[in-house]
């Protein structure tokens, strides 16, 4: 590996001296100090580019990339998430200690000042907006608007004071700052304030600013740059689909999305919706076929086909996907095969998941009722390395019962992907032979679960 890194570093140096050779590819390199991280992952904001990059024993990584477009990308090491603006021809280097990211991160190469700006923007968000969703969205309306405007002004001033940002990127970033304000105000109006104040009848004042009604949702340049504009587009088309209550939601979805005139936006809205909803669709065959007939993105088609094939394998009566050697909170490691001979009720959750935590009291009651019966209650956390300690602590603090495991690769664990788990909490019921009873089992908060379990004659 050391010799490989040396060769790649030579390529990096050569690329700096030969601009004419850098037009079709991008070089990303880095050095992680005081780290045993084995790989990093680079993902474009539109999801079209997604690649794992190995990290050497010395903490070095370097890759030559053929990007789908010039845009911001997210580099993650499992603990930290870094926004990098990348273009064809760029050579970007970063150096940091994953355990002390804020004090050690350094950027070199093209886009270094812009990437530093992205970090400073995040700091400014935390400074003004805070990190507590409930406190921010619980503000009285006029105070909330004041905070949104204060943040917008502060970030615009930060952008204006940052040198060496290409003008065409600067203009897109200005619009992205406004998109963030629009989405904050939209969330406040649509649900956030009502939720955090437990006031379902809340409505904003007559003069409340909502620019969604006058904005275009077909700007491909902004769609490829701003994650906030991207989100606004997806929310817009979701609302369009929900307007027609007389039409089957799936038919309405394909009809509305199929008429989006911008190919890249059409493909993205189509992909993201199908990717998240397909595990829950009853007539998955026709749903999949409709997607394939509309999408023109071969990468999306490949990923949805993989998901479709996995879904077909988790029908009731099929043998369950398995997992091996998941860390057990009680000590040692456990595999699904260890519980053969018993029914297994699987709860997939995470320590940061509020809906999961809300279900804990009901799950503990169900476990208590069926203790000593022919069923094992298995909780599998998808916490990452970043929240591993939170998982360990929560199991103790919440006095969680049953078998408490943590998946080996969080969301990338094969068991999680085989069951096409896109959101949590998620429940699975497996019989004593290891066959699937229900890949979408009822939650412990419902009477349906008790009816299901009673029918098993445990």
CSV table of C-alpha atoms in Angstrom, one decimal:
chain,number,residue,atom,x,y,z
A,1,UNK,CA,0.0,0.0,0.0
A,2,UNK,CA,2.9,2.4,0.8
A,3,UNK,CA,4.3,2.0,-2.7
A,4,UNK,CA,0.9,2.6,-4.2
A,5,UNK,CA,0.5,5.8,-2.2
A,6,UNK,CA,3.9,7.0,-3.4
A,7,UNK,CA,3.0,6.4,-7.0
A,8,UNK,CA,-0.3,8.3,-6.5
A,9,UNK,CA,1.4,11.2,-4.8
A,10,UNK,CA,3.7,11.4,-7.8
A,11,UNK,CA,0.7,11.6,-10.0
A,12,UNK,CA,-0.6,14.4,-7.8
A,13,UNK,CA,2.6,16.4,-8.1
A,14,UNK,CA,2.7,15.9,-11.9
A,15,UNK,CA,-0.9,17.1,-12.1
A,16,UNK,CA,0.1,20.4,-10.6
A,17,UNK,CA,2.7,20.9,-13.3
A,18,UNK,CA,0.6,19.8,-16.2
A,19,UNK,CA,-2.6,21.7,-16.3
A,20,UNK,CA,-3.5,20.5,-19.8
A,21,UNK,CA,-3.7,16.9,-18.3
A,22,UNK,CA,-6.2,17.8,-15.6
A,23,UNK,CA,-9.2,18.7,-17.6
A,24,UNK,CA,-11.1,15.4,-17.5
A,25,UNK,CA,-10.3,14.2,-14.0
A,26,UNK,CA,-10.1,15.4,-10.4
A,27,UNK,CA,-7.5,14.4,-7.8
A,28,UNK,CA,-8.5,14.2,-4.1
A,29,UNK,CA,-5.9,13.3,-1.5
A,30,UNK,CA,-5.6,13.5,2.2
A,31,UNK,CA,-3.7,12.6,5.3
A,32,UNK,CA,-5.5,11.5,8.5
A,33,UNK,CA,-3.3,11.7,11.6
A,34,UNK,CA,-3.8,9.6,14.8
A,35,UNK,CA,-6.4,7.5,13.0
A,36,UNK,CA,-7.2,3.8,12.2
A,37,UNK,CA,-9.9,4.7,9.7
A,38,UNK,CA,-9.6,2.3,6.7
A,39,UNK,CA,-11.6,4.3,4.1
A,40,UNK,CA,-13.4,7.5,3.3
A,41,UNK,CA,-16.4,8.0,1.1
A,42,UNK,CA,-17.0,10.8,-1.4
A,43,UNK,CA,-20.6,11.6,-2.5
A,44,UNK,CA,-21.9,14.3,-4.8
A,45,UNK,CA,-24.8,16.4,-3.6
A,46,UNK,CA,-27.0,14.9,-6.3
A,47,UNK,CA,-26.0,11.3,-5.4
A,48,UNK,CA,-24.8,10.5,-8.9
A,49,UNK,CA,-21.2,10.1,-7.8
A,50,UNK,CA,-20.5,7.8,-4.8
A,51,UNK,CA,-17.1,6.2,-4.2
A,52,UNK,CA,-15.2,4.6,-1.4
A,53,UNK,CA,-11.5,5.6,-1.2
A,54,UNK,CA,-9.1,3.3,0.8
A,55,UNK,CA,-6.9,4.8,3.4
A,56,UNK,CA,-3.4,3.4,3.9
A,57,UNK,CA,-1.9,2.2,7.2
A,58,UNK,CA,-0.1,5.6,7.3
A,59,UNK,CA,-3.4,7.4,7.1
A,60,UNK,CA,-3.0,8.6,3.5
A,61,UNK,CA,-5.5,8.4,0.7
A,62,UNK,CA,-5.5,9.6,-2.9
A,63,UNK,CA,-7.7,8.9,-5.9
A,64,UNK,CA,-8.1,10.1,-9.5
A,65,UNK,CA,-11.8,10.7,-10.0
A,66,UNK,CA,-14.0,11.2,-13.1
A,67,UNK,CA,-16.9,13.3,-11.7
A,68,UNK,CA,-20.3,13.5,-13.1
A,69,UNK,CA,-20.4,17.3,-12.7
A,70,UNK,CA,-18.7,20.3,-11.1
A,71,UNK,CA,-20.5,20.7,-7.7
A,72,UNK,CA,-20.1,20.3,-4.0
A,73,UNK,CA,-19.4,16.8,-2.7
A,74,UNK,CA,-19.5,15.4,0.8
A,75,UNK,CA,-16.4,13.5,2.1
A,76,UNK,CA,-17.1,11.3,5.2
A,77,UNK,CA,-14.8,9.2,7.3
A,78,UNK,CA,-17.6,7.8,9.4
A,79,UNK,CA,-17.1,10.4,12.1
A,80,UNK,CA,-16.7,13.8,10.3
A,81,UNK,CA,-18.5,15.1,7.2
A,82,UNK,CA,-16.7,17.6,5.0
A,83,UNK,CA,-18.1,19.6,2.2
A,84,UNK,CA,-15.7,19.9,-0.8
A,85,UNK,CA,-16.3,21.8,-4.0
A,86,UNK,CA,-14.8,19.8,-6.8
A,87,UNK,CA,-14.4,20.5,-10.5
A,88,UNK,CA,-12.8,18.6,-13.3
A,89,UNK,CA,-9.1,19.6,-13.3
A,90,UNK,CA,-9.0,20.3,-9.5
A,91,UNK,CA,-6.3,18.8,-7.3
A,92,UNK,CA,-7.5,19.0,-3.7
A,93,UNK,CA,-5.7,17.9,-0.6
A,94,UNK,CA,-6.9,17.9,3.0
A,95,UNK,CA,-5.1,17.1,6.3
A,96,UNK,CA,-6.7,16.5,9.7
A,97,UNK,CA,-7.0,14.5,12.8
A,98,UNK,CA,-10.5,12.8,12.8
A,99,UNK,CA,-10.6,13.0,16.6
A,100,UNK,CA,-9.8,16.7,16.7
A,101,UNK,CA,-11.3,17.8,13.4
A,102,UNK,CA,-12.2,21.4,14.2
A,103,UNK,CA,-8.7,22.4,15.3
A,104,UNK,CA,-6.7,20.4,12.7
A,105,UNK,CA,-8.4,20.6,9.4
A,106,UNK,CA,-6.3,22.1,6.6
A,107,UNK,CA,-7.1,22.5,2.9
A,108,UNK,CA,-4.6,22.8,0.0
A,109,UNK,CA,-5.0,23.0,-3.8
A,110,UNK,CA,-7.8,24.4,-5.9
A,111,UNK,CA,-10.9,25.5,-4.0
A,112,UNK,CA,-9.1,25.6,-0.7
A,113,UNK,CA,-10.6,29.0,0.3
A,114,UNK,CA,-14.1,28.0,-0.8
A,115,UNK,CA,-13.9,24.8,1.2
A,116,UNK,CA,-12.7,26.7,4.3
A,117,UNK,CA,-15.7,29.0,3.7
A,118,UNK,CA,-18.0,26.0,3.8
A,119,UNK,CA,-16.6,25.1,7.3
A,120,UNK,CA,-16.9,28.7,8.5
A,121,UNK,CA,-20.5,28.8,7.3
A,122,UNK,CA,-21.3,25.8,9.4
A,123,UNK,CA,-19.8,27.4,12.4
A,124,UNK,CA,-21.8,30.6,11.7
A,125,UNK,CA,-25.0,28.5,11.5
A,126,UNK,CA,-24.3,26.9,14.9
A,127,UNK,CA,-23.5,30.3,16.4
A,128,UNK,CA,-26.7,32.0,15.4
A,129,UNK,CA,-29.2,29.2,14.9
A,130,UNK,CA,-27.9,27.0,17.7
A,131,UNK,CA,-27.9,23.2,17.7
A,132,UNK,CA,-31.3,22.6,19.4
A,133,UNK,CA,-34.1,22.2,16.8
A,134,UNK,CA,-36.8,22.7,19.4
A,135,UNK,CA,-35.3,25.9,20.8
A,136,UNK,CA,-34.9,27.4,17.3
A,137,UNK,CA,-38.2,26.5,15.8
A,138,UNK,CA,-40.0,27.2,19.1
A,139,UNK,CA,-39.2,30.9,18.9
A,140,UNK,CA,-42.1,33.3,18.6
A,141,UNK,CA,-42.7,34.2,14.9
A,142,UNK,CA,-41.1,37.7,14.8
A,143,UNK,CA,-38.1,36.5,16.8
A,144,UNK,CA,-37.7,33.5,14.5
A,145,UNK,CA,-37.8,35.7,11.3
A,146,UNK,CA,-35.2,38.0,12.9
A,147,UNK,CA,-32.9,35.1,13.5
A,148,UNK,CA,-33.3,33.8,9.9
A,149,UNK,CA,-32.5,37.3,8.6
A,150,UNK,CA,-29.5,37.7,10.9
A,151,UNK,CA,-28.1,34.4,9.8
A,152,UNK,CA,-28.6,35.2,6.1
A,153,UNK,CA,-26.8,38.5,6.5
A,154,UNK,CA,-23.9,37.0,8.5
A,155,UNK,CA,-23.3,34.3,5.9
A,156,UNK,CA,-23.5,36.8,3.0
A,157,UNK,CA,-20.9,38.9,4.8
A,158,UNK,CA,-18.7,35.9,5.3
A,159,UNK,CA,-19.0,35.0,1.6
A,160,UNK,CA,-18.1,38.6,0.6
A,161,UNK,CA,-15.0,38.6,2.8
A,162,UNK,CA,-13.7,35.3,1.4
A,163,UNK,CA,-11.2,35.7,-1.5
A,164,UNK,CA,-10.4,33.3,-4.4
A,165,UNK,CA,-13.9,32.1,-5.0
A,166,UNK,CA,-14.7,32.0,-8.7
A,167,UNK,CA,-17.5,34.5,-9.6
A,168,UNK,CA,-19.7,31.9,-11.1
A,169,UNK,CA,-19.5,29.8,-7.9
A,170,UNK,CA,-20.0,32.9,-5.7
A,171,UNK,CA,-23.3,33.7,-7.5
A,172,UNK,CA,-24.6,30.2,-7.0
A,173,UNK,CA,-23.6,30.4,-3.3
A,174,UNK,CA,-25.5,33.6,-2.8
A,175,UNK,CA,-28.6,31.9,-4.1
A,176,UNK,CA,-27.9,28.9,-1.9
A,177,UNK,CA,-27.8,31.2,1.2
A,178,UNK,CA,-31.3,32.4,0.2
A,179,UNK,CA,-32.5,28.9,-0.4
A,180,UNK,CA,-31.6,28.0,3.2
A,181,UNK,CA,-33.6,31.0,4.5
A,182,UNK,CA,-36.6,29.9,2.4
A,183,UNK,CA,-36.5,26.4,3.7
A,184,UNK,CA,-36.2,27.5,7.3
A,185,UNK,CA,-39.3,29.7,6.9
A,186,UNK,CA,-41.1,27.0,5.1
A,187,UNK,CA,-40.5,24.5,7.8
A,188,UNK,CA,-41.6,26.9,10.5
A,189,UNK,CA,-44.8,27.6,8.6
A,190,UNK,CA,-45.6,24.0,7.6
A,191,UNK,CA,-44.9,21.9,10.7
A,192,UNK,CA,-41.9,22.7,12.8
A,193,UNK,CA,-43.3,25.4,15.2
A,194,UNK,CA,-46.6,23.5,15.6
A,195,UNK,CA,-44.7,20.3,16.4
A,196,UNK,CA,-42.2,21.7,19.0
A,197,UNK,CA,-44.8,23.7,20.7
A,198,UNK,CA,-47.4,20.9,20.7
A,199,UNK,CA,-49.9,23.3,19.1
A,200,UNK,CA,-51.4,21.6,16.0
A,201,UNK,CA,-53.7,24.6,15.4
A,202,UNK,CA,-50.8,27.0,14.9
A,203,UNK,CA,-50.8,29.2,11.8
A,204,UNK,CA,-48.4,31.9,10.8
A,205,UNK,CA,-49.5,35.6,10.5
A,206,UNK,CA,-51.0,36.9,7.2
A,207,UNK,CA,-47.8,38.7,6.3
A,208,UNK,CA,-45.5,35.7,6.9
A,209,UNK,CA,-42.9,35.5,4.0
A,210,UNK,CA,-43.1,32.4,1.9
A,211,UNK,CA,-41.2,32.7,-1.4
A,212,UNK,CA,-42.0,29.2,-2.6
A,213,UNK,CA,-45.1,30.4,-4.5
A,214,UNK,CA,-43.0,32.6,-6.7
A,215,UNK,CA,-39.9,30.6,-7.3
A,216,UNK,CA,-38.9,28.3,-10.1
A,217,UNK,CA,-38.2,24.6,-9.4
A,218,UNK,CA,-36.6,24.0,-12.8
A,219,UNK,CA,-33.2,25.6,-12.3
A,220,UNK,CA,-30.7,22.9,-13.0
A,221,UNK,CA,-27.7,24.9,-12.1
A,222,UNK,CA,-29.0,25.6,-8.6
A,223,UNK,CA,-30.2,22.0,-8.3
A,224,UNK,CA,-26.7,20.7,-8.9
A,225,UNK,CA,-25.1,23.2,-6.4
A,226,UNK,CA,-27.4,23.8,-3.5
A,227,UNK,CA,-28.6,21.0,-1.3
A,228,UNK,CA,-31.3,23.4,0.0
A,229,UNK,CA,-32.7,24.2,-3.4
A,230,UNK,CA,-32.5,20.4,-4.1
A,231,UNK,CA,-34.7,19.8,-1.0
A,232,UNK,CA,-37.1,22.6,-2.0
A,233,UNK,CA,-37.6,21.0,-5.4
A,234,UNK,CA,-38.3,17.6,-3.9
A,235,UNK,CA,-40.8,19.0,-1.4
A,236,UNK,CA,-42.5,21.0,-4.2
A,237,UNK,CA,-43.2,17.9,-6.3
A,238,UNK,CA,-44.2,15.9,-3.2
A,239,UNK,CA,-46.9,18.5,-2.5
A,240,UNK,CA,-48.0,18.4,-6.2
A,241,UNK,CA,-48.6,14.7,-5.9
A,242,UNK,CA,-50.6,15.0,-2.6
A,243,UNK,CA,-53.0,17.6,-4.1
A,244,UNK,CA,-55.0,15.1,-6.1
A,245,UNK,CA,-56.6,12.9,-3.5
A,246,UNK,CA,-58.8,11.1,-6.1
A,247,UNK,CA,-55.9,9.5,-7.9
A,248,UNK,CA,-53.8,6.5,-6.6
A,249,UNK,CA,-50.7,8.2,-5.0
A,250,UNK,CA,-48.3,6.0,-7.0
A,251,UNK,CA,-50.0,6.8,-10.3
A,252,UNK,CA,-50.1,10.5,-9.4
A,253,UNK,CA,-46.4,10.4,-8.5
A,254,UNK,CA,-45.3,8.9,-11.8
A,255,UNK,CA,-47.6,11.2,-13.8
A,256,UNK,CA,-46.3,14.4,-12.1
A,257,UNK,CA,-42.6,13.4,-12.1
A,258,UNK,CA,-42.8,12.2,-15.7
A,259,UNK,CA,-43.8,15.6,-16.8
A,260,UNK,CA,-40.8,17.5,-15.3
A,261,UNK,CA,-39.1,19.0,-18.4
A,262,UNK,CA,-35.6,19.1,-17.0
A,263,UNK,CA,-34.1,15.6,-17.3
A,264,UNK,CA,-31.6,15.8,-14.4
A,265,UNK,CA,-34.3,17.1,-12.0
A,266,UNK,CA,-36.8,14.5,-13.3
A,267,UNK,CA,-34.4,11.7,-12.8
A,268,UNK,CA,-33.4,12.8,-9.3
A,269,UNK,CA,-36.9,13.3,-8.0
A,270,UNK,CA,-37.9,10.0,-9.4
A,271,UNK,CA,-34.9,8.2,-8.0
A,272,UNK,CA,-35.0,9.6,-4.5
A,273,UNK,CA,-38.7,8.9,-4.1
A,274,UNK,CA,-38.5,5.4,-5.4
A,275,UNK,CA,-35.3,4.6,-3.5
A,276,UNK,CA,-37.0,5.5,-0.2
A,277,UNK,CA,-40.5,4.1,-0.8
A,278,UNK,CA,-40.0,0.9,-2.8
A,279,UNK,CA,-39.6,-1.3,0.3
A,280,UNK,CA,-43.1,-0.3,1.4
A,281,UNK,CA,-44.9,-0.7,-1.9
A,282,UNK,CA,-47.2,-3.7,-2.2
A,283,UNK,CA,-47.2,-4.1,-6.0
A,284,UNK,CA,-43.5,-3.6,-6.2
A,285,UNK,CA,-43.2,-5.2,-9.7
A,286,UNK,CA,-45.3,-2.6,-11.5
A,287,UNK,CA,-43.8,0.1,-9.4
A,288,UNK,CA,-40.3,-1.0,-10.5
A,289,UNK,CA,-41.3,-1.3,-14.1
A,290,UNK,CA,-42.8,2.2,-14.2
A,291,UNK,CA,-39.6,3.6,-12.7
A,292,UNK,CA,-37.5,1.9,-15.3
A,293,UNK,CA,-39.7,3.2,-18.1
A,294,UNK,CA,-39.3,6.8,-17.0
A,295,UNK,CA,-35.7,7.1,-15.7
A,296,UNK,CA,-32.9,7.9,-18.2
A,297,UNK,CA,-30.1,7.7,-15.6
A,298,UNK,CA,-28.2,4.4,-15.9
A,299,UNK,CA,-26.6,4.7,-12.4
A,300,UNK,CA,-30.0,5.2,-10.8
A,301,UNK,CA,-31.5,2.2,-12.8
A,302,UNK,CA,-28.7,0.0,-11.6
A,303,UNK,CA,-29.2,0.9,-8.0
A,304,UNK,CA,-32.9,0.6,-8.1
A,305,UNK,CA,-32.6,-2.8,-9.8
A,306,UNK,CA,-30.3,-3.9,-7.0
A,307,UNK,CA,-32.9,-2.7,-4.4
A,308,UNK,CA,-35.7,-4.4,-6.3
A,309,UNK,CA,-33.9,-7.7,-6.4
A,310,UNK,CA,-33.2,-7.6,-2.7
A,311,UNK,CA,-36.8,-6.8,-1.9
A,312,UNK,CA,-37.9,-9.8,-3.9
A,313,UNK,CA,-35.8,-12.0,-1.6
A,314,UNK,CA,-37.5,-10.9,1.6
A,315,UNK,CA,-41.0,-12.2,1.0
A,316,UNK,CA,-42.7,-14.1,3.9
A,317,UNK,CA,-41.6,-17.7,3.9
A,318,UNK,CA,-38.2,-16.8,2.4
A,319,UNK,CA,-35.0,-17.5,4.4
A,320,UNK,CA,-33.9,-14.3,6.2
A,321,UNK,CA,-30.7,-12.5,5.3
A,322,UNK,CA,-28.2,-13.1,8.1
A,323,UNK,CA,-25.5,-11.3,9.9
A,324,UNK,CA,-22.3,-12.5,11.6
A,325,UNK,CA,-20.5,-11.3,14.7
A,326,UNK,CA,-22.3,-8.1,15.6
A,327,UNK,CA,-20.9,-6.6,18.8
A,328,UNK,CA,-23.1,-7.5,21.8
A,329,UNK,CA,-23.5,-4.8,24.4
A,330,UNK,CA,-23.4,-7.5,27.1
A,331,UNK,CA,-20.0,-8.7,25.8
A,332,UNK,CA,-18.7,-10.7,22.9
A,333,UNK,CA,-20.3,-11.0,19.5
A,334,UNK,CA,-23.6,-12.5,18.2
A,335,UNK,CA,-24.9,-13.8,14.9
A,336,UNK,CA,-28.5,-14.3,13.7
A,337,UNK,CA,-27.8,-18.0,13.6
A,338,UNK,CA,-27.3,-18.0,17.4
A,339,UNK,CA,-31.0,-17.6,17.9
A,340,UNK,CA,-32.2,-20.4,15.6
A,341,UNK,CA,-35.0,-22.4,17.2
A,342,UNK,CA,-36.8,-19.3,18.4
A,343,UNK,CA,-38.9,-16.6,16.9
A,344,UNK,CA,-36.8,-13.4,16.6
A,345,UNK,CA,-38.4,-9.9,16.7
A,346,UNK,CA,-35.8,-7.5,15.4
A,347,UNK,CA,-35.8,-3.8,16.2
A,348,UNK,CA,-33.5,-1.7,14.1
A,349,UNK,CA,-32.8,1.7,15.7
A,350,UNK,CA,-30.2,4.3,16.6
A,351,UNK,CA,-29.4,6.4,19.7
A,352,UNK,CA,-30.0,9.6,17.8
A,353,UNK,CA,-33.4,8.5,16.5
A,354,UNK,CA,-36.2,10.3,18.4
A,355,UNK,CA,-39.1,8.0,17.0
A,356,UNK,CA,-37.0,5.0,18.0
A,357,UNK,CA,-36.5,6.3,21.6
A,358,UNK,CA,-40.2,7.0,21.8
A,359,UNK,CA,-41.0,3.3,21.1
A,360,UNK,CA,-38.7,2.1,23.9
A,361,UNK,CA,-41.2,1.9,26.8
A,362,UNK,CA,-43.7,-0.1,24.6
A,363,UNK,CA,-40.9,-2.4,23.4
A,364,UNK,CA,-39.9,-3.1,27.0
A,365,UNK,CA,-43.5,-3.9,28.0
A,366,UNK,CA,-43.8,-6.4,25.1
A,367,UNK,CA,-40.4,-8.0,26.1
A,368,UNK,CA,-41.6,-8.3,29.7
A,369,UNK,CA,-44.9,-9.9,28.7
A,370,UNK,CA,-43.2,-12.6,26.5
A,371,UNK,CA,-40.2,-13.2,28.7
A,372,UNK,CA,-39.5,-16.9,28.9
A,373,UNK,CA,-41.5,-17.6,25.8
A,374,UNK,CA,-40.1,-19.0,22.5
A,375,UNK,CA,-39.1,-15.6,21.2
A,376,UNK,CA,-36.0,-13.4,21.4
A,377,UNK,CA,-36.1,-9.7,21.2
A,378,UNK,CA,-33.1,-8.4,19.3
A,379,UNK,CA,-32.3,-4.7,19.0
A,380,UNK,CA,-29.7,-3.8,16.3
A,381,UNK,CA,-28.3,-0.3,16.4
A,382,UNK,CA,-27.1,1.5,13.2
A,383,UNK,CA,-25.1,4.0,15.1
A,384,UNK,CA,-21.9,4.9,13.4
A,385,UNK,CA,-18.4,5.2,15.0
A,386,UNK,CA,-19.3,8.8,15.7
A,387,UNK,CA,-22.2,7.8,18.0
A,388,UNK,CA,-20.9,4.5,19.2
A,389,UNK,CA,-20.3,5.8,22.8
A,390,UNK,CA,-23.9,7.3,22.7
A,391,UNK,CA,-25.2,3.8,21.9
A,392,UNK,CA,-23.2,2.2,24.8
A,393,UNK,CA,-24.4,4.8,27.2
A,394,UNK,CA,-28.1,4.8,26.1
A,395,UNK,CA,-28.4,1.1,26.6
A,396,UNK,CA,-27.4,1.5,30.2
A,397,UNK,CA,-29.2,4.8,30.9
A,398,UNK,CA,-32.5,3.6,29.4
A,399,UNK,CA,-32.1,0.1,31.0
A,400,UNK,CA,-32.7,-1.5,27.6
A,401,UNK,CA,-33.7,-5.2,27.8
A,402,UNK,CA,-33.4,-7.9,25.2
A,403,UNK,CA,-30.3,-8.5,23.2
A,404,UNK,CA,-28.5,-5.3,22.3
A,405,UNK,CA,-26.3,-5.4,19.2
A,406,UNK,CA,-24.7,-2.9,16.9
A,407,UNK,CA,-24.4,-3.4,13.2
A,408,UNK,CA,-20.9,-3.8,11.8
A,409,UNK,CA,-21.1,-1.0,9.2
A,410,UNK,CA,-24.1,1.0,10.3
A,411,UNK,CA,-26.3,1.7,7.3
A,412,UNK,CA,-23.8,0.0,4.9
A,413,UNK,CA,-24.2,-3.4,6.8
A,414,UNK,CA,-25.3,-6.1,4.4
A,415,UNK,CA,-28.2,-7.1,6.7
A,416,UNK,CA,-29.5,-3.6,6.7
A,417,UNK,CA,-29.1,-3.3,2.9
A,418,UNK,CA,-30.6,-6.8,2.3
A,419,UNK,CA,-33.8,-5.7,4.2
A,420,UNK,CA,-33.8,-2.4,2.3
A,421,UNK,CA,-34.0,-0.4,5.5
A,422,UNK,CA,-34.3,3.2,4.5
A,423,UNK,CA,-35.7,4.6,7.8
A,424,UNK,CA,-35.9,3.7,11.4
A,425,UNK,CA,-37.4,2.3,13.6
A,426,UNK,CA,-37.9,-0.8,11.5
A,427,UNK,CA,-39.2,-4.1,12.8
A,428,UNK,CA,-38.7,-7.6,11.4
A,429,UNK,CA,-40.2,-11.0,12.6
A,430,UNK,CA,-38.3,-14.2,11.8
A,431,UNK,CA,-39.5,-17.8,12.6
A,432,UNK,CA,-37.5,-20.5,14.4
A,433,UNK,CA,-36.3,-22.0,11.1
A,434,UNK,CA,-34.8,-18.6,10.1
A,435,UNK,CA,-37.6,-17.8,7.6
A,436,UNK,CA,-39.2,-14.4,7.3
A,437,UNK,CA,-42.6,-14.0,8.9
A,438,UNK,CA,-42.9,-10.3,8.2
A,439,UNK,CA,-40.1,-8.0,6.9
A,440,UNK,CA,-42.3,-5.0,7.9
A,441,UNK,CA,-43.5,-6.3,11.3
A,442,UNK,CA,-45.8,-4.1,13.4
A,443,UNK,CA,-44.3,-1.7,15.9
A,444,UNK,CA,-44.5,-2.4,19.7
A,445,UNK,CA,-46.8,0.6,20.1
A,446,UNK,CA,-49.6,-1.1,18.1
A,447,UNK,CA,-52.2,-3.6,19.1
A,448,UNK,CA,-51.3,-5.4,15.8
A,449,UNK,CA,-48.0,-6.7,17.2
A,450,UNK,CA,-49.7,-8.4,20.2
A,451,UNK,CA,-52.3,-10.0,17.8
A,452,UNK,CA,-49.4,-11.2,15.6
A,453,UNK,CA,-47.5,-12.7,18.5
A,454,UNK,CA,-50.5,-14.3,20.1
A,455,UNK,CA,-51.2,-16.1,16.8
A,456,UNK,CA,-47.8,-17.7,17.0
A,457,UNK,CA,-48.7,-19.8,20.1
A,458,UNK,CA,-45.4,-18.9,21.8
